[in-house]
XYZ file of C-alpha atoms in Angstrom:
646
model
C 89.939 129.602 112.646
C 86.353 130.387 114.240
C 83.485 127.891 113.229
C 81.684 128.393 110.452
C 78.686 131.037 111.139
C 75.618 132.146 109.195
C 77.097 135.498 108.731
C 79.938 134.345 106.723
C 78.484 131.866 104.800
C 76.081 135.312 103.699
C 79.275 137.733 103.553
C 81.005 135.177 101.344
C 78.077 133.825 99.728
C 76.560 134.870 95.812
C 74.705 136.270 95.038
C 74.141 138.678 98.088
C 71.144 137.603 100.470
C 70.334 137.686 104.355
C 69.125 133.733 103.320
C 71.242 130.866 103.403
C 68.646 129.504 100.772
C 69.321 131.470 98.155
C 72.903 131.562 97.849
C 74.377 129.660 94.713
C 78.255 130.391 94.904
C 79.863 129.964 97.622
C 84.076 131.104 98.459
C 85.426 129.487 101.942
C 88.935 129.251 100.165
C 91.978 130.126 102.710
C 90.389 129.734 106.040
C 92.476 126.574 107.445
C 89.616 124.933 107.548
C 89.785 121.507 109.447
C 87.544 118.486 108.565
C 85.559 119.113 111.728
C 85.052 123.163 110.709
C 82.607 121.882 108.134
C 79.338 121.984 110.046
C 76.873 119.892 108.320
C 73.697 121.715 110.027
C 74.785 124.856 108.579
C 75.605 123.940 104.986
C 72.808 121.534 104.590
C 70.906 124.874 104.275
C 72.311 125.903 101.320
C 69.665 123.968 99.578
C 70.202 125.702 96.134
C 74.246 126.426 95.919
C 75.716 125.196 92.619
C 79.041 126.093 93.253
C 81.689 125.315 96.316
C 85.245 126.380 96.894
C 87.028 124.897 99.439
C 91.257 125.513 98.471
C 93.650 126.567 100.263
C 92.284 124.745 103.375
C 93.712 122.082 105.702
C 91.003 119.140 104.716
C 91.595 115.637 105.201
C 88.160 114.509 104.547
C 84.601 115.745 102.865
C 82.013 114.941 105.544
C 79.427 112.036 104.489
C 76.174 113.928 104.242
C 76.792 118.057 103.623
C 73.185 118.295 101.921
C 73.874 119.944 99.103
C 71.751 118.134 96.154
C 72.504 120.570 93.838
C 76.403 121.322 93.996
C 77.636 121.209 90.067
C 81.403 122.947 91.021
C 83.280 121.962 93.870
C 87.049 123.071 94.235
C 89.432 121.055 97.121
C 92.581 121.952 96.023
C 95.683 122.065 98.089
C 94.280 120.605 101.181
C 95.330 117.365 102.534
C 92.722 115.233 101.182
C 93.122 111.274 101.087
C 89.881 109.937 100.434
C 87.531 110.577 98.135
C 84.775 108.663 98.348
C 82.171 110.839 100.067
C 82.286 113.047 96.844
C 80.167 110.142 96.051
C 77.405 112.128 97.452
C 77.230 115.004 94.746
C 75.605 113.018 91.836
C 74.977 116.305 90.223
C 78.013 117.182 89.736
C 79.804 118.414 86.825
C 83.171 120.309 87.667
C 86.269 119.133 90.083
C 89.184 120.140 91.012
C 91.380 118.621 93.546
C 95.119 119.602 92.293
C 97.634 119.988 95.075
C 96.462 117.373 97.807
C 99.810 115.488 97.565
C 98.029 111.903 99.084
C 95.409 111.825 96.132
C 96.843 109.013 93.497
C 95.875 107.920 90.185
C 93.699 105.804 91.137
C 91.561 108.472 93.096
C 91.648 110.268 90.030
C 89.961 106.992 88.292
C 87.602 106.567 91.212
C 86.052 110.219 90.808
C 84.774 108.589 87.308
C 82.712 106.386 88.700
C 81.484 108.304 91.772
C 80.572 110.862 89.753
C 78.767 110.539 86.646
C 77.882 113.912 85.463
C 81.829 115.085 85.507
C 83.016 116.675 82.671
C 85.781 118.551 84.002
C 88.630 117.166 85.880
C 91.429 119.488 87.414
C 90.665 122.254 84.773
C 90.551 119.136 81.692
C 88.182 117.154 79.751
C 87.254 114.400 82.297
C 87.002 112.437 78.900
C 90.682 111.292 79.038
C 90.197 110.019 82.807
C 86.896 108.225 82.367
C 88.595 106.226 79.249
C 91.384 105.260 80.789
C 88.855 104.012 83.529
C 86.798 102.684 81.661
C 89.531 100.288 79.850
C 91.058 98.928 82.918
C 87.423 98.577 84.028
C 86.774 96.164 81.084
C 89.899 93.886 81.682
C 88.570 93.535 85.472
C 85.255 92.927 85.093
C 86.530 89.821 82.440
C 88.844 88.428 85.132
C 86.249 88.194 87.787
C 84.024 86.829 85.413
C 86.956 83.889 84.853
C 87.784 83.812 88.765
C 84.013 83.386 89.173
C 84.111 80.115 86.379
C 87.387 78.810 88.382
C 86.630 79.413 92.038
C 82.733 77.542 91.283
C 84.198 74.441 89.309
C 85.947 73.357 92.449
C 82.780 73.475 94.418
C 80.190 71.286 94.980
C 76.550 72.464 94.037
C 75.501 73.122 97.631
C 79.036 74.896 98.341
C 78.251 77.283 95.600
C 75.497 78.546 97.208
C 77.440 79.135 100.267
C 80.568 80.103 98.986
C 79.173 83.259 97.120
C 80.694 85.440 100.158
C 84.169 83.811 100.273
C 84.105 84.593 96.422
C 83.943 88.582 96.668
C 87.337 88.171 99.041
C 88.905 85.791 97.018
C 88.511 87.746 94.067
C 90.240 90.901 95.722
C 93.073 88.681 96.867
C 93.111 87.164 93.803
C 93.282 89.442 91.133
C 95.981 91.158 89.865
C 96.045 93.819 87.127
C 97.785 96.771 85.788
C 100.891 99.312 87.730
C 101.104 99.087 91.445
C 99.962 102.608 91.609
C 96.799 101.607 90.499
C 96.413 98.682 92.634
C 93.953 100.771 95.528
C 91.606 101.397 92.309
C 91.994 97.694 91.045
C 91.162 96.341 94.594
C 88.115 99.030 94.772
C 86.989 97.841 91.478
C 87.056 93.839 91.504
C 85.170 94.448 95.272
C 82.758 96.258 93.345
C 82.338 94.077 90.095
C 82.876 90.716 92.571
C 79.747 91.807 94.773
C 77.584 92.923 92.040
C 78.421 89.144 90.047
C 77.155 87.604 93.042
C 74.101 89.668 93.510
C 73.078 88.917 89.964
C 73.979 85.130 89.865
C 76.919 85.373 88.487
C 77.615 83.265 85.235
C 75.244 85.492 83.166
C 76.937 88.685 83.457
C 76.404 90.541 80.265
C 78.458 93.847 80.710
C 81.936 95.633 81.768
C 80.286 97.879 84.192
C 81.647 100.967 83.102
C 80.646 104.195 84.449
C 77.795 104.574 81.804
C 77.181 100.952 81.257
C 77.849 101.227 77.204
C 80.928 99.123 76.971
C 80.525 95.432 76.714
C 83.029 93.092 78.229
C 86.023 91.490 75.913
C 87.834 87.957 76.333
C 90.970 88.617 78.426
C 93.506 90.084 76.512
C 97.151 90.786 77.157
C 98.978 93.485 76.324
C 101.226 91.943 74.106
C 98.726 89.919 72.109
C 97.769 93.225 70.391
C 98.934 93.693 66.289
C 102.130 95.611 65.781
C 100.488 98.883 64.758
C 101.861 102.249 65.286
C 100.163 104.553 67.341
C 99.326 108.473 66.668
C 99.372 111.249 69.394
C 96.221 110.714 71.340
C 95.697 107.167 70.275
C 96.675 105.603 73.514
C 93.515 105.922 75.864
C 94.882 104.837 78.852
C 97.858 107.382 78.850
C 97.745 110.419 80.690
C 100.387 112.095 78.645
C 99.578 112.036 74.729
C 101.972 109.900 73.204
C 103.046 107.202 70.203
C 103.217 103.975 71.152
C 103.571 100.482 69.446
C 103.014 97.295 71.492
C 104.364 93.816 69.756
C 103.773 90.437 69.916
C 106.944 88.228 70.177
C 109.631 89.662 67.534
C 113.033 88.394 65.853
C 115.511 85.954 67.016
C 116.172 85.820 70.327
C 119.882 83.859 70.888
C 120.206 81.601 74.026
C 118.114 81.300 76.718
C 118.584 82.228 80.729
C 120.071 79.121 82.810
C 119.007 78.141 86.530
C 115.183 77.248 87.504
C 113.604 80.027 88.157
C 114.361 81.583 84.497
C 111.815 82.023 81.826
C 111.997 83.314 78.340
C 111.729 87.022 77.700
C 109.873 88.444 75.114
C 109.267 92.438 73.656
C 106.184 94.390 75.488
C 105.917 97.513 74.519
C 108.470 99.969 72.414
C 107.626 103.594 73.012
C 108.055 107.371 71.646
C 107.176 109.545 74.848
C 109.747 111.744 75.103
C 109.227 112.896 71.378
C 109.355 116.290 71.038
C 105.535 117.938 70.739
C 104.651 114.079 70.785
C 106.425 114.273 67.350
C 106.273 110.260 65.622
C 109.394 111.800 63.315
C 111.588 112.624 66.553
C 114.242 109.730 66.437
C 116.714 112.284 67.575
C 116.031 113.127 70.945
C 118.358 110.842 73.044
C 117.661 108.696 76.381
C 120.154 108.475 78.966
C 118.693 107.228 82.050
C 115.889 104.803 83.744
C 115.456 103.568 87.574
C 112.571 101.428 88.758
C 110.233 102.735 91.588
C 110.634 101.339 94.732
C 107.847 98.581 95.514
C 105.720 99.875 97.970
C 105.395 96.636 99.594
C 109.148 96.793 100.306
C 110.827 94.102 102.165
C 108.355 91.357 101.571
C 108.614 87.792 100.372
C 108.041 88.289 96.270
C 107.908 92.079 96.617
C 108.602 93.712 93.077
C 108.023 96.936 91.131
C 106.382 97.018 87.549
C 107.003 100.896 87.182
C 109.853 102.998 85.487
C 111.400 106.254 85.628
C 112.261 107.230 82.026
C 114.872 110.387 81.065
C 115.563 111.951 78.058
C 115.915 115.423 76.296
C 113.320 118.047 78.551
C 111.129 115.114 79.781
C 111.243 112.756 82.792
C 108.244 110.094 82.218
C 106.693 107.256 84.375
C 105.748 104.160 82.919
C 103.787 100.662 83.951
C 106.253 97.916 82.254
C 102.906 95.623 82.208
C 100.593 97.733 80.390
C 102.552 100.303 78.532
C 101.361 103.697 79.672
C 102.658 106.271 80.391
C 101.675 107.367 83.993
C 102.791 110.770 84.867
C 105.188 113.197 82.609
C 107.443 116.111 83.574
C 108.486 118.495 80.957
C 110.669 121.326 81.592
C 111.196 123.431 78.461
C 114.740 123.472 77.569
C 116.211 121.457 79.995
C 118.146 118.035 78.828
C 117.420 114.970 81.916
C 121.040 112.812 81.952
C 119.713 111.644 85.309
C 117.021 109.743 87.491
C 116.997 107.780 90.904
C 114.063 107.383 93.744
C 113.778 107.130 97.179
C 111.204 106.491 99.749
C 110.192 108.427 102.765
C 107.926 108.153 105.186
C 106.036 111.764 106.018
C 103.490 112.580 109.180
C 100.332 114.934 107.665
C 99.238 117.442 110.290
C 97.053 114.869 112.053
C 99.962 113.001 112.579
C 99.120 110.311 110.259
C 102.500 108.558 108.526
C 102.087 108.349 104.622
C 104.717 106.426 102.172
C 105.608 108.640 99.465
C 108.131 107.675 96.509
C 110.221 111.055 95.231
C 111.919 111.041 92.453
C 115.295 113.289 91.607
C 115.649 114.050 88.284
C 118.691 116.250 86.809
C 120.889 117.298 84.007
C 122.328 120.097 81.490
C 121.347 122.845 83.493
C 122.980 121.570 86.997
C 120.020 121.447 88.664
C 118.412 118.656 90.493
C 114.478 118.775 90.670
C 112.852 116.770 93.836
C 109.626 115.661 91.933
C 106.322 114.793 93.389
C 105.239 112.321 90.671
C 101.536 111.413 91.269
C 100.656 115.753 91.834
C 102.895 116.333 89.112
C 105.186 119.091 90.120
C 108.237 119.899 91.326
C 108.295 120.222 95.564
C 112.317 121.113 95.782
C 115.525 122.589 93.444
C 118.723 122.241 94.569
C 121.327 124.331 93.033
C 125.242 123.278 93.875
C 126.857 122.691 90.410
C 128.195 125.234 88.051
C 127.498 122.608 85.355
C 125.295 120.005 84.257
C 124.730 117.128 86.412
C 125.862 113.530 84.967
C 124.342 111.343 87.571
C 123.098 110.767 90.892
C 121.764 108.066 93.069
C 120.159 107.991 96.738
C 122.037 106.314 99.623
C 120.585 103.123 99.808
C 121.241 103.076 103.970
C 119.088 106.730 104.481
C 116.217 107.489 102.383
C 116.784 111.723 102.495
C 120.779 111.357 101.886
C 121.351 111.890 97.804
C 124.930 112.025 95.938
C 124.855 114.453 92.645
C 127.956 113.995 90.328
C 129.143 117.022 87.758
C 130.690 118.174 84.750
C 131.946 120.351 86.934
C 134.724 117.645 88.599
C 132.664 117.495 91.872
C 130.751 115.134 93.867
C 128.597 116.899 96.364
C 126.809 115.183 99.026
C 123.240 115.799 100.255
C 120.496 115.483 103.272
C 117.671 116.676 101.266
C 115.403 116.360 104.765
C 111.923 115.948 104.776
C 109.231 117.965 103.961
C 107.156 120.793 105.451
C 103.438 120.938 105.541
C 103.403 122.628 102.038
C 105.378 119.554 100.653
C 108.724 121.871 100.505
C 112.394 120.328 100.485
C 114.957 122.956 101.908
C 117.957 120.378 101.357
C 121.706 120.484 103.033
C 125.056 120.154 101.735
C 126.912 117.418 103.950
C 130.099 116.940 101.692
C 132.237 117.915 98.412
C 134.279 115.426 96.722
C 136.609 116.624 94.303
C 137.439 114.334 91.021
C 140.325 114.879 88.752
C 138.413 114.207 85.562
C 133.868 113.842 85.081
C 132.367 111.220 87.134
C 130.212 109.327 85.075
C 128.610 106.492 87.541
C 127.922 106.324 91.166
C 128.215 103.314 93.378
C 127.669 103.284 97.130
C 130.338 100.600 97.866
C 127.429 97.512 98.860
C 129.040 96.353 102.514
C 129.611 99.737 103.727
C 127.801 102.505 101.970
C 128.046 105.189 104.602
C 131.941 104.622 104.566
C 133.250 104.352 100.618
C 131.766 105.598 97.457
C 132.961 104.504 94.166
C 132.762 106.133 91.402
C 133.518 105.672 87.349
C 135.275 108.301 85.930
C 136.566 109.512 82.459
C 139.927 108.680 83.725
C 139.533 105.517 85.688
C 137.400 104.038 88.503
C 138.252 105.854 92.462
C 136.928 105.835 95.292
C 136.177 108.756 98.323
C 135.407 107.941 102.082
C 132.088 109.803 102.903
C 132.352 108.819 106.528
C 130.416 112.037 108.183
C 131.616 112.029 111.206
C 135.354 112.714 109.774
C 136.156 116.475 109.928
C 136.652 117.266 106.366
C 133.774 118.424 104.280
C 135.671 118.633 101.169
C 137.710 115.576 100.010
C 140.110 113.788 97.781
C 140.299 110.719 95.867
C 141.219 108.279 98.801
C 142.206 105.602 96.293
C 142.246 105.198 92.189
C 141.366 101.216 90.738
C 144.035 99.883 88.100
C 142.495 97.244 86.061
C 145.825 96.708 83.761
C 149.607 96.386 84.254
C 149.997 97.805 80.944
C 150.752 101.790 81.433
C 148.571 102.762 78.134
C 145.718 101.302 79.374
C 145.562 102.718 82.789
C 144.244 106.313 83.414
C 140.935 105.074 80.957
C 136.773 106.191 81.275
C 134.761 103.646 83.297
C 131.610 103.894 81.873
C 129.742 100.664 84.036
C 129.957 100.599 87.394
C 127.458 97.915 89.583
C 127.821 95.248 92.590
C 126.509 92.019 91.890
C 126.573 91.660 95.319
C 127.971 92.927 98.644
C 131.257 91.898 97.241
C 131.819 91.670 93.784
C 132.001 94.684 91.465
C 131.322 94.980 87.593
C 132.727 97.369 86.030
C 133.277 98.549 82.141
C 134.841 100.526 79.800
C 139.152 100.078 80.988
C 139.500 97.439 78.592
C 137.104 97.099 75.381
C 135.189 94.484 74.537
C 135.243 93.122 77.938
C 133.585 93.595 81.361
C 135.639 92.856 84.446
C 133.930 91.316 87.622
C 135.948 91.943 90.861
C 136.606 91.481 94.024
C 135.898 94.737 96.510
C 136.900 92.449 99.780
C 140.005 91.360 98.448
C 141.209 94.114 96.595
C 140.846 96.499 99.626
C 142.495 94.535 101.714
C 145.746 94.382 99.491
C 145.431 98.334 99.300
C 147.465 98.836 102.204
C 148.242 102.904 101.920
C 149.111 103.296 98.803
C 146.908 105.431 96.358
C 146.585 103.246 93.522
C 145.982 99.612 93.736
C 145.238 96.843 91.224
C 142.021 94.961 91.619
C 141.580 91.485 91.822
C 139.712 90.140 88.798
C 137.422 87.343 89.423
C 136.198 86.954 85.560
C 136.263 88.904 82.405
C 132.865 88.603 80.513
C 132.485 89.042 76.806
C 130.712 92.054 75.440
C 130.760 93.905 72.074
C 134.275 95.307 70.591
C 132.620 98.314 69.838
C 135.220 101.448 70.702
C 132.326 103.592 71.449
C 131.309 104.640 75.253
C 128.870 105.268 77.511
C 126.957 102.140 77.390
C 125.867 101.946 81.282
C 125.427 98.555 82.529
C 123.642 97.459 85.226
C 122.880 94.451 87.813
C 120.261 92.572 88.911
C 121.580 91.392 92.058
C 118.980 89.099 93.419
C 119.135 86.999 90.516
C 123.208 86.976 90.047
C 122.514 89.311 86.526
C 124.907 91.781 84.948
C 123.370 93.702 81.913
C 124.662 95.777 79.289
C 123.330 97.202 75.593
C 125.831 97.597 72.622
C 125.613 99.256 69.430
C 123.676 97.371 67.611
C 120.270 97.717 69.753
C 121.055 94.418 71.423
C 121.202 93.660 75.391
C 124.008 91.168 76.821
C 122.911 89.489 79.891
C 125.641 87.196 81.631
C 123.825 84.750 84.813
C 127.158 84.990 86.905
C 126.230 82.606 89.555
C 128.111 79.544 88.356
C 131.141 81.966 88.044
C 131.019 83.507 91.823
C 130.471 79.532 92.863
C 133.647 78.531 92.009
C 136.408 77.735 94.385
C 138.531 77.597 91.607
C 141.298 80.459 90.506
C 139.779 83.372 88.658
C 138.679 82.585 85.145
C 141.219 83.095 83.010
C 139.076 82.451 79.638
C 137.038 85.167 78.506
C 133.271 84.015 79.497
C 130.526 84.263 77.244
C 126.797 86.294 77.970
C 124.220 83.768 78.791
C 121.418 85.239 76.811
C 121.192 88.142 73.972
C 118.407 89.836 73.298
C 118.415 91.062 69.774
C 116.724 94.317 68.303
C 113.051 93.231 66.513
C 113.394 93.292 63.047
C 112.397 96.033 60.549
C 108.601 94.698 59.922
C 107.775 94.357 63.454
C 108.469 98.068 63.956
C 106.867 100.094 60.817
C 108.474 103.256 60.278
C 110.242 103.106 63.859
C 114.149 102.985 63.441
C 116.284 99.938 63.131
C 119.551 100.875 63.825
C 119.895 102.093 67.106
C 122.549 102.094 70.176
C 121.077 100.401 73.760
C 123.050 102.981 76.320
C 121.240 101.892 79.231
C 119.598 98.899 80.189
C 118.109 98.374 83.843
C 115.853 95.092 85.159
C 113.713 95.374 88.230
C 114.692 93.686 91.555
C 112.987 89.895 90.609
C 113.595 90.400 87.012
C 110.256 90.560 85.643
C 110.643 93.343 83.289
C 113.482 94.507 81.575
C 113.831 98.381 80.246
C 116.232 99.167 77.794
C 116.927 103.233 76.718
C 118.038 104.019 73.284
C 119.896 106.967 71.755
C 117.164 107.081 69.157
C 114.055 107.877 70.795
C 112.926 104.768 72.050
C 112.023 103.004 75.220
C 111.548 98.780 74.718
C 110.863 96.867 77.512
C 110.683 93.083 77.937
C 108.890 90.709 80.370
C 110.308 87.568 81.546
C 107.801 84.869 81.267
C 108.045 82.010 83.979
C 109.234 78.563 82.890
């Protein structure tokens, strides 16, 4: 693309004039413009243009300074925009639209409120819903660095304070901690902000939550949870970007046992939520939930690294929630469709200026056999695969290579996939690496833990087997290598395995062979006494009690940092067993059935108003240190618990 020139500023340029001053609309949408194609010498003479459109471009920045004190309309989208914080620059303006730059985040989206004043459009909506959900989390900041401010002074000296004033600002940012981890760059931006203006005014006096508008004054700190049991209509949840009913609880019901070891804590009931109602419908206690995954943390592979946010499935909706707060941050309907499925995965992508970018994707499939690669924080779907000729029951990511995903049908197959990375228009074009063929529905997939690019388990309506998806064997379309027997006895053989989880690289929990029990064993040791043949017992370490219930497909999961197998019965309550003291023993398995450490019970009637009672926990999944806990219900209902530290 040529430099920007006089002449097509005026051919493109409304309304039609040989004078750069007089134009007030102005079209440079699908040049490839670059950041550096934006001359400021030449626009800064387009002293009375009102409206911009720059889509359909390749821009990774807004200049600083374009000189244009006038603009009221500017439209970015689909660039490759990261930063917006020059927009700072048009106070004037009142419509913006920056939809398709897939490295904008929420908390952009929250920073445009207070960079822009004026704004009353947003991405073709009423800005309104942003700037209040700004706004909010603007209040709860601006009261913790008031209460930073009272703590970090009290330990000082009167001629510290004085000094200390800068050190203040960075402790606050360090400090500070509030709201999903996908709002953390906003949080960060904020307290900066609110810390340096405390100290510019003196501090202890501050009157006001420095909202956008300065109308809102501040509030003592409040948790989420501290809030009255109160049930929420459509719209009534400002902070949501999704309309949606939601109640939030204080601490509800009986709650039997308590978690053993010293670093466990008491859990208690955040949040219980409707969002996958249908037309945000407070009457839907049909629609059913099957599946939930926690996003990866994006500080990955750090001491005390964690994730606070949730994938959410269930009837034509996939939803993302923050466990802490209770919103709902991004929602994916597809009219029709019925989700059964979730998992993420991380990649790392290179923009066209070869910068690297973390991005979380997350798969999401079900009734239709189709598995949708979404782009969560732009909010559409970047790739479809199409392989089954039915719907999809589950899949899961590879947990060795980020792009390598396993899908698992009604239609008896297994299927392999590279989904690869994607192009410069944020396109997957994914491969098929392998079929497995199953004699009955798989149900769970389990990347076996010490060698996941060699064996993958899976549970089955007719047992628990397991396929080697070694790629650099010649087949591309495989049998059952081997099938699991849990019992001698010959009726109770050939049954669904519903839970399937390691607790760790060795030991496997698995559920559903023999009611009212889950059976922890030994991968190492069964494998070994495989030899060739193609069914083998395994070796059973412990059984653990659970409900008698005959029903199926509860999943259960494991937490296995903490030593934590989890499941959810019938009656809306969640078993968790600590099985630490068990995998510590030298001595023989456990012959005596052992009993869960901790159940959570459903909250009773008053604590929920009109919400149902009665419901069945199917899934229940904890994040990687155990903080929150979500549990899925076939009655429209998401409840998730917080562990609170000892």
């Amino acid at each position: 693309m040529a430099p920007l020139s006089t002449r097509l500023l005026i051919q493109r340029g409304r309304p039609k004039s040989d004078r750069l001053g007089k134009i007030r609309s102005l079209d440079l949408s699908g040049l490839n413009l670059l950041s550096e194609d934006l001359d400021i010498k030449l626009l800064s003479r387009l002293k009375q243009l009102q409206e911009l459109d720059l889509s359909d471009n390749q821009l990774e920045t807004l200049p600083a300074d374009l000189g244009l004190p006038h603009l009221q309309v500017l439209h970015c989208a689909n660039n490759q925009l990261s930063d917006i914080t020059p927009l700072c620059q048009f106070r004037q303006l009142e419509e913006l639209g920056l939809e398709g730059n897939p490295f904008l985040t929420v908390s952009d989206s929250l920073k445009v409120t207070f960079l822009l004043p004026e704004l009353r459009k947003f991405n073709g909506k009423d800005a309104s819903t942003t700037r209040s959900k700004a706004e909010n989390l603007n209040r709860e900041l601006t009261t913790r660095v008031a209460a930073h401010w009272k703590k970090f002074m009290a330990a000082l000296s009167p001629e510290e304070q004085a000094e200390a004033q800068a050190d203040f600002v960075e402790s606050a940012v360090m400090s500070i901690r509030y709201g999903p981890l996908s709002l953390s760059e906003f949080t960060q931006w904020r307290v900066r902000m609110i810390s340096e203006e405390l100290v510019a005014s003196g501090g202890p006096h501050m009157r006001e939550a420095d909202t956008p508008e300065g109308r809102h004054k501040a509030t003592a700190t409040q948790e989420p949870r501290a809030r009255p049991v109160a049930l929420r209509r459509p719209g009534d949840t400002p902070l949501s970007l999704s309309p949606e009913k939601r109640v939030c609880t204080s601490p509800l019901g009986p709650v039997e046992g308590s978690l053993v070891g010293s670093d466990s804590g008491q859990l208690e009931p955040l949040h219980f939520l409707q969002c996958h109602s249908k037309n945000n419908s407070p009457s839907d206690l049909k629609t059913q939930l099957w599946a939930c995954a926690f996003e990866p943390a994006w500080d990955e592979g750090q001491a005390g690294a964690t994730s606070q946010t949730v994938a959410t499935c269930g009837g034509e909706a996939v939803c993302v929630i923050d466990c802490q707060t209770g919103l709902v941050l991004h929602k994916y309907k597809v009219p029709g469709e019925e989700f059964f499925s979730v998992a993420w995965t991380a990649l790392t992508v290179v923009t066209q200026a070869g910068h690297k970018k973390r991005w979380n994707v997350l798969a999401a499939a079900g009734l239709r056999g189709l598995v949708r690669l979404l782009h969560v924080q732009a909010g559409f779907c970047c790739g479809l695969i199409r392989g089954h000729k039915k719907a999809i029951a589950t899949l899961c990511f590879s947990p060795t290579h980020e792009t390598h995903l396993f899908t698992a049908s009604y239609d008896k197959r297994i299927i392999l996939w590279d989904i690869g990375t994607p192009n410069q228009d944020y396109e997957f074009q994914a491969s098929h690496l392998l079929t497995l063929d199953t004699t009955s529905t798989p149900l769970r997939l389990c990347p076996v833990a010490p060698c996941p690019d060699a064996y993958l388990l899976a549970g089955c309506e007719s047992g628990c087997c397991c396929w080697d998806v070694r790629l650099d064997q010649p087949q591309k379309r495989r049998v059952c290598e081997v099938e699991f027997i849990f019992s001698e006895d010959s009726e109770a053989s050939g049954q669904r395995v519903d839970g399937l989880a390691f607790v760790n690289e060795d030991v496997v929990a698995s559920k559903g062979s023999t009611p009212g029990t889950i059976c922890l064993w030994s991968w190492s040791q069964t494998w070994q006494g495989r030899g060739s043949q193609p069914t083998v017992a395994v070796v059973v370490l412990a059984l653990l009690q659970w409900s008698p219930t005959i029903l199926a497909y509860f999943s259960l999961s494991t937490c296995p940092d903490k030593g934590l197998v989890l499941c959810g019965d019938e009656q809306g309550s969640v078993w968790i067993y600590d099985v630490r003291p068990l995998l510590a023993q030298c001595s023989p398995p456990q012959v005596a059935v052992q009993a869960p450490t901790q159940i959570l019970k459903w909250p009773q009637p008053q604590a929920l108003g009109q919400m149902v009672t009665k419901t069945m926990v199917n899934t229940v999944v904890a994040n990687p240190t155990f903080t929150y806990l979500t549990a899925l219900t076939d009655s429209n209902i998401v409840a998730i618990w917080r562990r609170c530290e000892p």
